[in-house]
C-alpha positions in Angstrom: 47.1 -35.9 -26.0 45.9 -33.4 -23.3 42.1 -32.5 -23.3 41.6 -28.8 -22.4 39.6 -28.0 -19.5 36.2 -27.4 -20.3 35.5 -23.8 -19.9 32.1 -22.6 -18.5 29.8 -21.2 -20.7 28.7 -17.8 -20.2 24.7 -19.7 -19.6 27.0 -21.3 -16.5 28.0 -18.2 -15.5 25.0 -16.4 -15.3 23.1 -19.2 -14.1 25.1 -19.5 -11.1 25.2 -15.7 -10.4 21.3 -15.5 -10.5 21.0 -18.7 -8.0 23.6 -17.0 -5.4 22.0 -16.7 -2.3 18.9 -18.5 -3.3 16.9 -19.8 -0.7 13.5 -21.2 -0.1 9.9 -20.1 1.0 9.9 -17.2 2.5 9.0 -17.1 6.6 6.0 -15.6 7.9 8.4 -12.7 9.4 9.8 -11.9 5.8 6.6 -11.9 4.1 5.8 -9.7 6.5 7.9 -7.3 5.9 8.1 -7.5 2.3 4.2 -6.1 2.5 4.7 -3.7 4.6 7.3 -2.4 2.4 5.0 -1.9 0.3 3.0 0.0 2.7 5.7 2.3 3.5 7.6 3.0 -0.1 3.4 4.3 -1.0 3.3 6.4 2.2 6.6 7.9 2.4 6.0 8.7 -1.5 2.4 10.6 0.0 4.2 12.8 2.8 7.2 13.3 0.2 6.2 17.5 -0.4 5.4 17.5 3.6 1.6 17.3 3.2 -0.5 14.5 2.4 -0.7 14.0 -1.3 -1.8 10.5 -2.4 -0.1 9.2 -5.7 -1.5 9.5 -9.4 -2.1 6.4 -11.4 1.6 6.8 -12.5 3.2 7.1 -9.4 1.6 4.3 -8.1 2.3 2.1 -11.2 5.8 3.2 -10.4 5.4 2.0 -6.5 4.1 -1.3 -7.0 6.2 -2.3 -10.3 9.3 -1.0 -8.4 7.8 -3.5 -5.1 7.2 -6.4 -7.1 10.5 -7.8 -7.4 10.6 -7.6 -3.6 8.3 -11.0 -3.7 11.9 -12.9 -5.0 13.9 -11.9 -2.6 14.1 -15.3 -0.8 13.7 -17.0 -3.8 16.3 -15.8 -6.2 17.8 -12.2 -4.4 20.4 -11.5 -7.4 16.9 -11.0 -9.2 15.0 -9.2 -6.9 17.8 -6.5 -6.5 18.0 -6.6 -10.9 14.6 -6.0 -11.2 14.6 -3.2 -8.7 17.1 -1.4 -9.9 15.8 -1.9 -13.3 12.3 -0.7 -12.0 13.6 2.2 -10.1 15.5 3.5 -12.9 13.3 3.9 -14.8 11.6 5.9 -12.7 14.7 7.9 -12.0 14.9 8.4 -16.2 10.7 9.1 -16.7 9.3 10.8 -13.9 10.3 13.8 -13.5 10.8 15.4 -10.2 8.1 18.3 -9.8 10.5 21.9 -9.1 9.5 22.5 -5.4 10.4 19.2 -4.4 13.6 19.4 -5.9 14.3 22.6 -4.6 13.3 21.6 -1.0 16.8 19.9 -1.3 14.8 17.5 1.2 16.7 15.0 0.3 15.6 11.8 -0.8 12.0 12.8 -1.3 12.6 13.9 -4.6 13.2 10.6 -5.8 10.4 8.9 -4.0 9.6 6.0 -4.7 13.3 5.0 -5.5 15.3 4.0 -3.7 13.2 2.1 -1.3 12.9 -1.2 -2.5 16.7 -1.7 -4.0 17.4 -1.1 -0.1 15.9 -3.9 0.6 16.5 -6.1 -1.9 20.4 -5.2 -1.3 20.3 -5.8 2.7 18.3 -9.4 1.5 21.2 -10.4 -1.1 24.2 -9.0 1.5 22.7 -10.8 4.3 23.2 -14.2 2.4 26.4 -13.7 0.6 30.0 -13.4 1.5 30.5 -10.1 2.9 32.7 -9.2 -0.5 29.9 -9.6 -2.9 27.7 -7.8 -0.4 29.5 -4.9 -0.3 30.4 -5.3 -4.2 26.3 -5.3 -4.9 25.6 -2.4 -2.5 28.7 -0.4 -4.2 27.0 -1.1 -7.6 24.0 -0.6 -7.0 23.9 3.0 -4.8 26.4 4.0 -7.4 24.5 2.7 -10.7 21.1 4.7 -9.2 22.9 7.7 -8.0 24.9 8.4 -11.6 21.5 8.6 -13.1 19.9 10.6 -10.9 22.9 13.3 -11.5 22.7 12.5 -15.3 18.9 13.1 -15.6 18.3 15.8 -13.3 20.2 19.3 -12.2 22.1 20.1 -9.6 19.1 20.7 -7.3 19.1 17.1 -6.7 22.7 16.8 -5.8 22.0 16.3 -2.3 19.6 13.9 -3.0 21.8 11.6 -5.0 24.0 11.2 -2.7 21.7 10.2 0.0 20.7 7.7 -2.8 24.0 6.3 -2.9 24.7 6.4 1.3 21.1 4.6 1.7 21.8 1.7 -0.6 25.4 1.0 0.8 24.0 1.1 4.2 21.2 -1.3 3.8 24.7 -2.8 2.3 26.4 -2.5 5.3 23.6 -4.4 7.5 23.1 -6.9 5.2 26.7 -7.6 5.6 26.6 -7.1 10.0 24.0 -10.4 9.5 26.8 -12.1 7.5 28.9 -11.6 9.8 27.3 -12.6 12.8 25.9 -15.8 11.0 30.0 -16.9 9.6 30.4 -16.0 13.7 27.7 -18.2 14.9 29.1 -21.1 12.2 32.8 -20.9 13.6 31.9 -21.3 17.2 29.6 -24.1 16.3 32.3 -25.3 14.5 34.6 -24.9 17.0 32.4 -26.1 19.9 32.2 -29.4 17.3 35.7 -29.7 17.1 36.3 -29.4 20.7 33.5 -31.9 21.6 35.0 -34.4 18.7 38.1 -34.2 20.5 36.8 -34.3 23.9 35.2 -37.9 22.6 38.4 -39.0 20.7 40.2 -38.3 24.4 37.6 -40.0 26.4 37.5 -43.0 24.2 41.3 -43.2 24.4 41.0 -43.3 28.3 38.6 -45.9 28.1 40.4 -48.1 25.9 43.7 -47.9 28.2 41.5 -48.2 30.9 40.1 -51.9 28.6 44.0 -53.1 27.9 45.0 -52.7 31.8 42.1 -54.0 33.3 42.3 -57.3 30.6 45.7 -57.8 29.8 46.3 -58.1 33.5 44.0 -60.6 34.3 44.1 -62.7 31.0 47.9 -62.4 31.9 47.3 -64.5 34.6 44.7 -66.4 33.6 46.9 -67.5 30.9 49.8 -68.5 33.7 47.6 -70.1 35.7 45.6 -72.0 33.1 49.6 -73.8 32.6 49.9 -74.2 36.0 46.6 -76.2 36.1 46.9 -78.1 33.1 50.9 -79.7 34.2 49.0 -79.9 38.3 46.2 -82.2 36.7 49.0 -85.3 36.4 50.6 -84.8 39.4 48.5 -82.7 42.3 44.6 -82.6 41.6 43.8 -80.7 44.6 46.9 -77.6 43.5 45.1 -78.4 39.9 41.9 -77.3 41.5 43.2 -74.0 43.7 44.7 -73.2 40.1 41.2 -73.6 38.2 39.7 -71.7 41.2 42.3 -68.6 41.1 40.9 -68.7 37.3 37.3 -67.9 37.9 38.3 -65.8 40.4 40.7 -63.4 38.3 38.2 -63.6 35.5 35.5 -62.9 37.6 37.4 -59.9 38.3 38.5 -59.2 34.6 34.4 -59.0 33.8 33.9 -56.7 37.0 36.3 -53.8 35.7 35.1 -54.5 31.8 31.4 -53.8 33.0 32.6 -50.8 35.4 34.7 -49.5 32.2 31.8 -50.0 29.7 29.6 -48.4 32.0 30.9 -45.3 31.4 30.1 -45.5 27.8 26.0 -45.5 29.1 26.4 -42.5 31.2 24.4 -40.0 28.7 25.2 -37.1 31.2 26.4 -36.0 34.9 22.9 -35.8 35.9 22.9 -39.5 35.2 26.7 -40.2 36.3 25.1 -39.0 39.3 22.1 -41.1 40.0 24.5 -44.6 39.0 26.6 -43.3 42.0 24.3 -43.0 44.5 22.5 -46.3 43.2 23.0 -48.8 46.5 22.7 -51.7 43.9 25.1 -50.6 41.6 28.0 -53.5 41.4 30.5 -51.5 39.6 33.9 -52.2 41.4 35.2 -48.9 42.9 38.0 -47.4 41.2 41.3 -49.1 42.0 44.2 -47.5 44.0 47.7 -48.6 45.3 45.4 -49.4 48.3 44.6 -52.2 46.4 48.0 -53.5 45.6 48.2 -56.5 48.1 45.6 -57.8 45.7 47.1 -57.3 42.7 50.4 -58.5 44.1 48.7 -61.6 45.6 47.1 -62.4 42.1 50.2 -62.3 40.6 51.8 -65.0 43.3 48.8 -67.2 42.4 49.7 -67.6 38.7 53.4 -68.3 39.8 55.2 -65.0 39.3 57.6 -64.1 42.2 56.8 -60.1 43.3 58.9 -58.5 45.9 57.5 -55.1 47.6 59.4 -52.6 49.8 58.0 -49.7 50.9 59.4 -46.5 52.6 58.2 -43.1 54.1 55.3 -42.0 55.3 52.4 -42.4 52.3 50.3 -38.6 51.3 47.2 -38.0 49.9 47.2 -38.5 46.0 44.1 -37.3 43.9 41.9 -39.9 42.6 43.3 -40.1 39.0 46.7 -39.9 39.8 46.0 -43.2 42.2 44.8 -44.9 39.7 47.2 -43.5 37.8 49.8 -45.3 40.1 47.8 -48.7 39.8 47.8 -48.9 36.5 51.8 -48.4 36.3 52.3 -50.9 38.6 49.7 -53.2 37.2 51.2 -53.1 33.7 54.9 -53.1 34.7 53.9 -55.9 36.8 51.9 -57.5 34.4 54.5 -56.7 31.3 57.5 -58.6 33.2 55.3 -61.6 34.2 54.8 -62.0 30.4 57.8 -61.1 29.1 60.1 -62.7 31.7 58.6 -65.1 33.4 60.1 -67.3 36.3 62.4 -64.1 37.3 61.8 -62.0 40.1 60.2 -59.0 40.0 60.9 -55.8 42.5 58.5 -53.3 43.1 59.8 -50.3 45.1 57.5 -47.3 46.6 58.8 -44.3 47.8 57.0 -41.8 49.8 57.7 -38.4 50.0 56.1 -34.3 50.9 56.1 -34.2 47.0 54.4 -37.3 46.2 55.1 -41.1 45.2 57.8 -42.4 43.3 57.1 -46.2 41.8 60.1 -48.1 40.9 59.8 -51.9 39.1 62.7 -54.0 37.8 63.4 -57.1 36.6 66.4 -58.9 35.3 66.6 -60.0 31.6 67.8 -63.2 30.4 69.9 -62.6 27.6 69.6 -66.1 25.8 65.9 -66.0 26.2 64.4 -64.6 23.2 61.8 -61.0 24.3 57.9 -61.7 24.3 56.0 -60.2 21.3 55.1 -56.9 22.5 53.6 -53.7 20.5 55.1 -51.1 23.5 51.6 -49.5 23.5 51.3 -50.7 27.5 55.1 -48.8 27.8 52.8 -45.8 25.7 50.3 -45.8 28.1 51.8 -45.4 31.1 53.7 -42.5 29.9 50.6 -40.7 29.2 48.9 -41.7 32.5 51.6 -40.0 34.5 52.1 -37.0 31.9 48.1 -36.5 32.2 48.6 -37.0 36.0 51.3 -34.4 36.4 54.2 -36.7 36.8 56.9 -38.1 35.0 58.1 -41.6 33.6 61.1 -43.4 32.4 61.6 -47.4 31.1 64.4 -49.1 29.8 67.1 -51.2 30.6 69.6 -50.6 33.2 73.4 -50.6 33.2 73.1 -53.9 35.5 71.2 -55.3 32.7 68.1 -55.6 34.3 64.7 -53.5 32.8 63.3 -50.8 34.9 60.0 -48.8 35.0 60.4 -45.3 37.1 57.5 -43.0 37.5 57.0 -40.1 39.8 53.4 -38.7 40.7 52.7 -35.4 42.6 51.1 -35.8 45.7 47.1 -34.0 45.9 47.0 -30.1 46.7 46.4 -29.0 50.1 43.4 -26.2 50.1 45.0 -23.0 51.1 43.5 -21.2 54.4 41.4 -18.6 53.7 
């Protein structure tokens, strides 16, 4: 059996239609304004034959039970703008506008002191709506006063109920302008969110490529060389002991460019990015380049792997990330064939060109050795670093059988003359 949806009751419905746009206490600014609403409805109902003529006891009955609602407008504004229009319709159906007035066809001064405080209490609701149910209640409501100002009064007035009408759907109108601009101010805030969410997400990516180059290098060899030590302690203490030295030395280095990559998780801003660079005590290792390959290659040698380099043309300015762009390639290529076929040589070959660099590694395969685990994400990364630096990569296996990792990176822009 299927249980119907339970339908909402019409005390649902109207409960939720009084509590839209319900807010709190009101500010000082609106309170403000609500009494001196008040202020004007009684004087512009004075001035309304063009002299001064203070309200009867009616009248001014009529002003302030009209105004009252006014003090819910914050509170419960579907309210406030009911009672009003309640209020002023009846003062639209009892008091009867005097013959001069009407006949001044002054416009809405005959009807003073309607429709004064609907205005306001329609601007309140529209302001705090979506703009369709302002406009809806500003519709209603100028049309709702102005069909019983024609129905109870001649055609004198004609010109004054349709001034009714236009006033309520333009307090309408700027209720809905505040909409707006607030749904504005939420979708660039939104927006600026999103972008600053994704901003993070990126950074934090970088950073944890930046992690798995700098570690997976140097535990790479630390793992090699950790062998090397352990089959040297039977047979040659004092290679046993370079071995155990090459360790603390590659993960002394491992620890350096971990703190300098976790360091820039504690820069809050640039004004503090700032003072860490110009700190002369500040140990963070400077960021690496192909400058430092002779390093990275003799690091390698240490823990056994067998590197070849050949280098040709004349090297160009690069820019800073697309340097380290080009260490990190090389590192990881470097780093993935030590792993994943060890004991074979390994070529690294640079190019240089006008355009730029072009980084060429290979090794050969042995077909009866089974491949290292691997996830590719080191393969992922380095596509990215050269797509982010402007450049382009390729890996895979060659016809020759051997595996090759081919990137190209542009070389820096020269500043034009002016």
């Amino acid at each position: 059996m299927h249980s119907r949806p339970a339908r909402a009751s019409f005390r649902d419905v109207a409960r939720s239609t009084v509590r839209l746009g319900s807010g709190g206490r009101p500010t000082t600014g609106q309170l403000a304004l609500t009494l001196a609403w008040l202020g004007g409805m009684f004087w512009t109902t004075s001035v309304r034959t063009g002299e001064w003529d203070a309200p009867d006891t009616r009248l001014l009955v009529s002003i302030v039970g009209a105004w009252a609602p006014l003090l819910l407008r914050t509170y419960r504004p579907v309210l406030a703008l009911l009672g009003t229009l309640v209020a002023e319709s009846m003062i639209l159906i009892f008091l009867t506008v005097p013959d001069p007035i009407a006949q001044m066809h002054s416009g809405m001064g005959a009807y003073q002191p309607a429709p004064l405080a609907t205005t306001l209490a329609v601007a309140t609701l529209a302001s705090r709506v979506p703009r369709r149910v302002g406009w809806t209640a500003g519709l209603v409501g100028g049309t709702w006063l102005a069909v019983i100002g024609v129905t109870m009064n001649t055609g004198d007035t004609l010109l004054t109920d349709l001034l009714v009408f236009y006033l309520v759907v333009t307090a309408a109108a700027a209720g809905v302008w505040r909409t707006g601009r607030r749904e504005r101010a939420l979708r660039i805030e939104a927006e600026n969110a999103e972008r600053t969410q994704t901003a993070v997400l990126d950074e934090r990516l970088r950073i944890a490529r930046e992690l798995h180059d700098a570690l997976a290098h140097n535990l790479t060899l630390v793992n090699a060389q950790a062998g090397v030590a352990r089959y040297l302690l039977r047979t040659d203490v004092d290679a046993a002991e370079r071995a155990l030295g090459d360790i603390a030395q590659h993960t002394g280095r491992a620890i350096d460019e971990l703190r300098a990559t976790i360091g820039l998780l504690r820069r809050r801003d640039d004004q503090e990015a700032r003072e860490a660079d110009d700190d002369p005590n500040r140990s963070l290792r400077p960021v690496p380049g192909l400058a430092a390959l002779d390093e990275l290659v003799a690091g390698l040698a240490s823990a056994g792997a067998h590197v070849s380099v050949s280098e040709s043309g004349t090297p160009v300015p690069l820019a800073q990330h697309v340097d380290l762009a080009a260490y990190r390639i090389v590192q990881e290529s470097l780093t993935n064939a030590t792993k994943h076929a060890p004991g074979q040589r390994v070529e690294l070959t640079i190019a240089w060109t006008a355009a730029g660099v072009r980084l060429r590694i290979t090794n050969p395969t042995d077909p009866e050795r089974a491949p290292g685990p691997g996830t590719r994400h080191g393969l992922i990364g380095m596509r990215e670093r050269a797509g982010t630096a402007g450049g382009a990569f390729r890996a895979g296996p060659t016809a020759s059988g051997d595996f090759e990792v081919v990137a190209t990176l542009p070389a820096a822009r020269r500043p034009v003359d002016a």
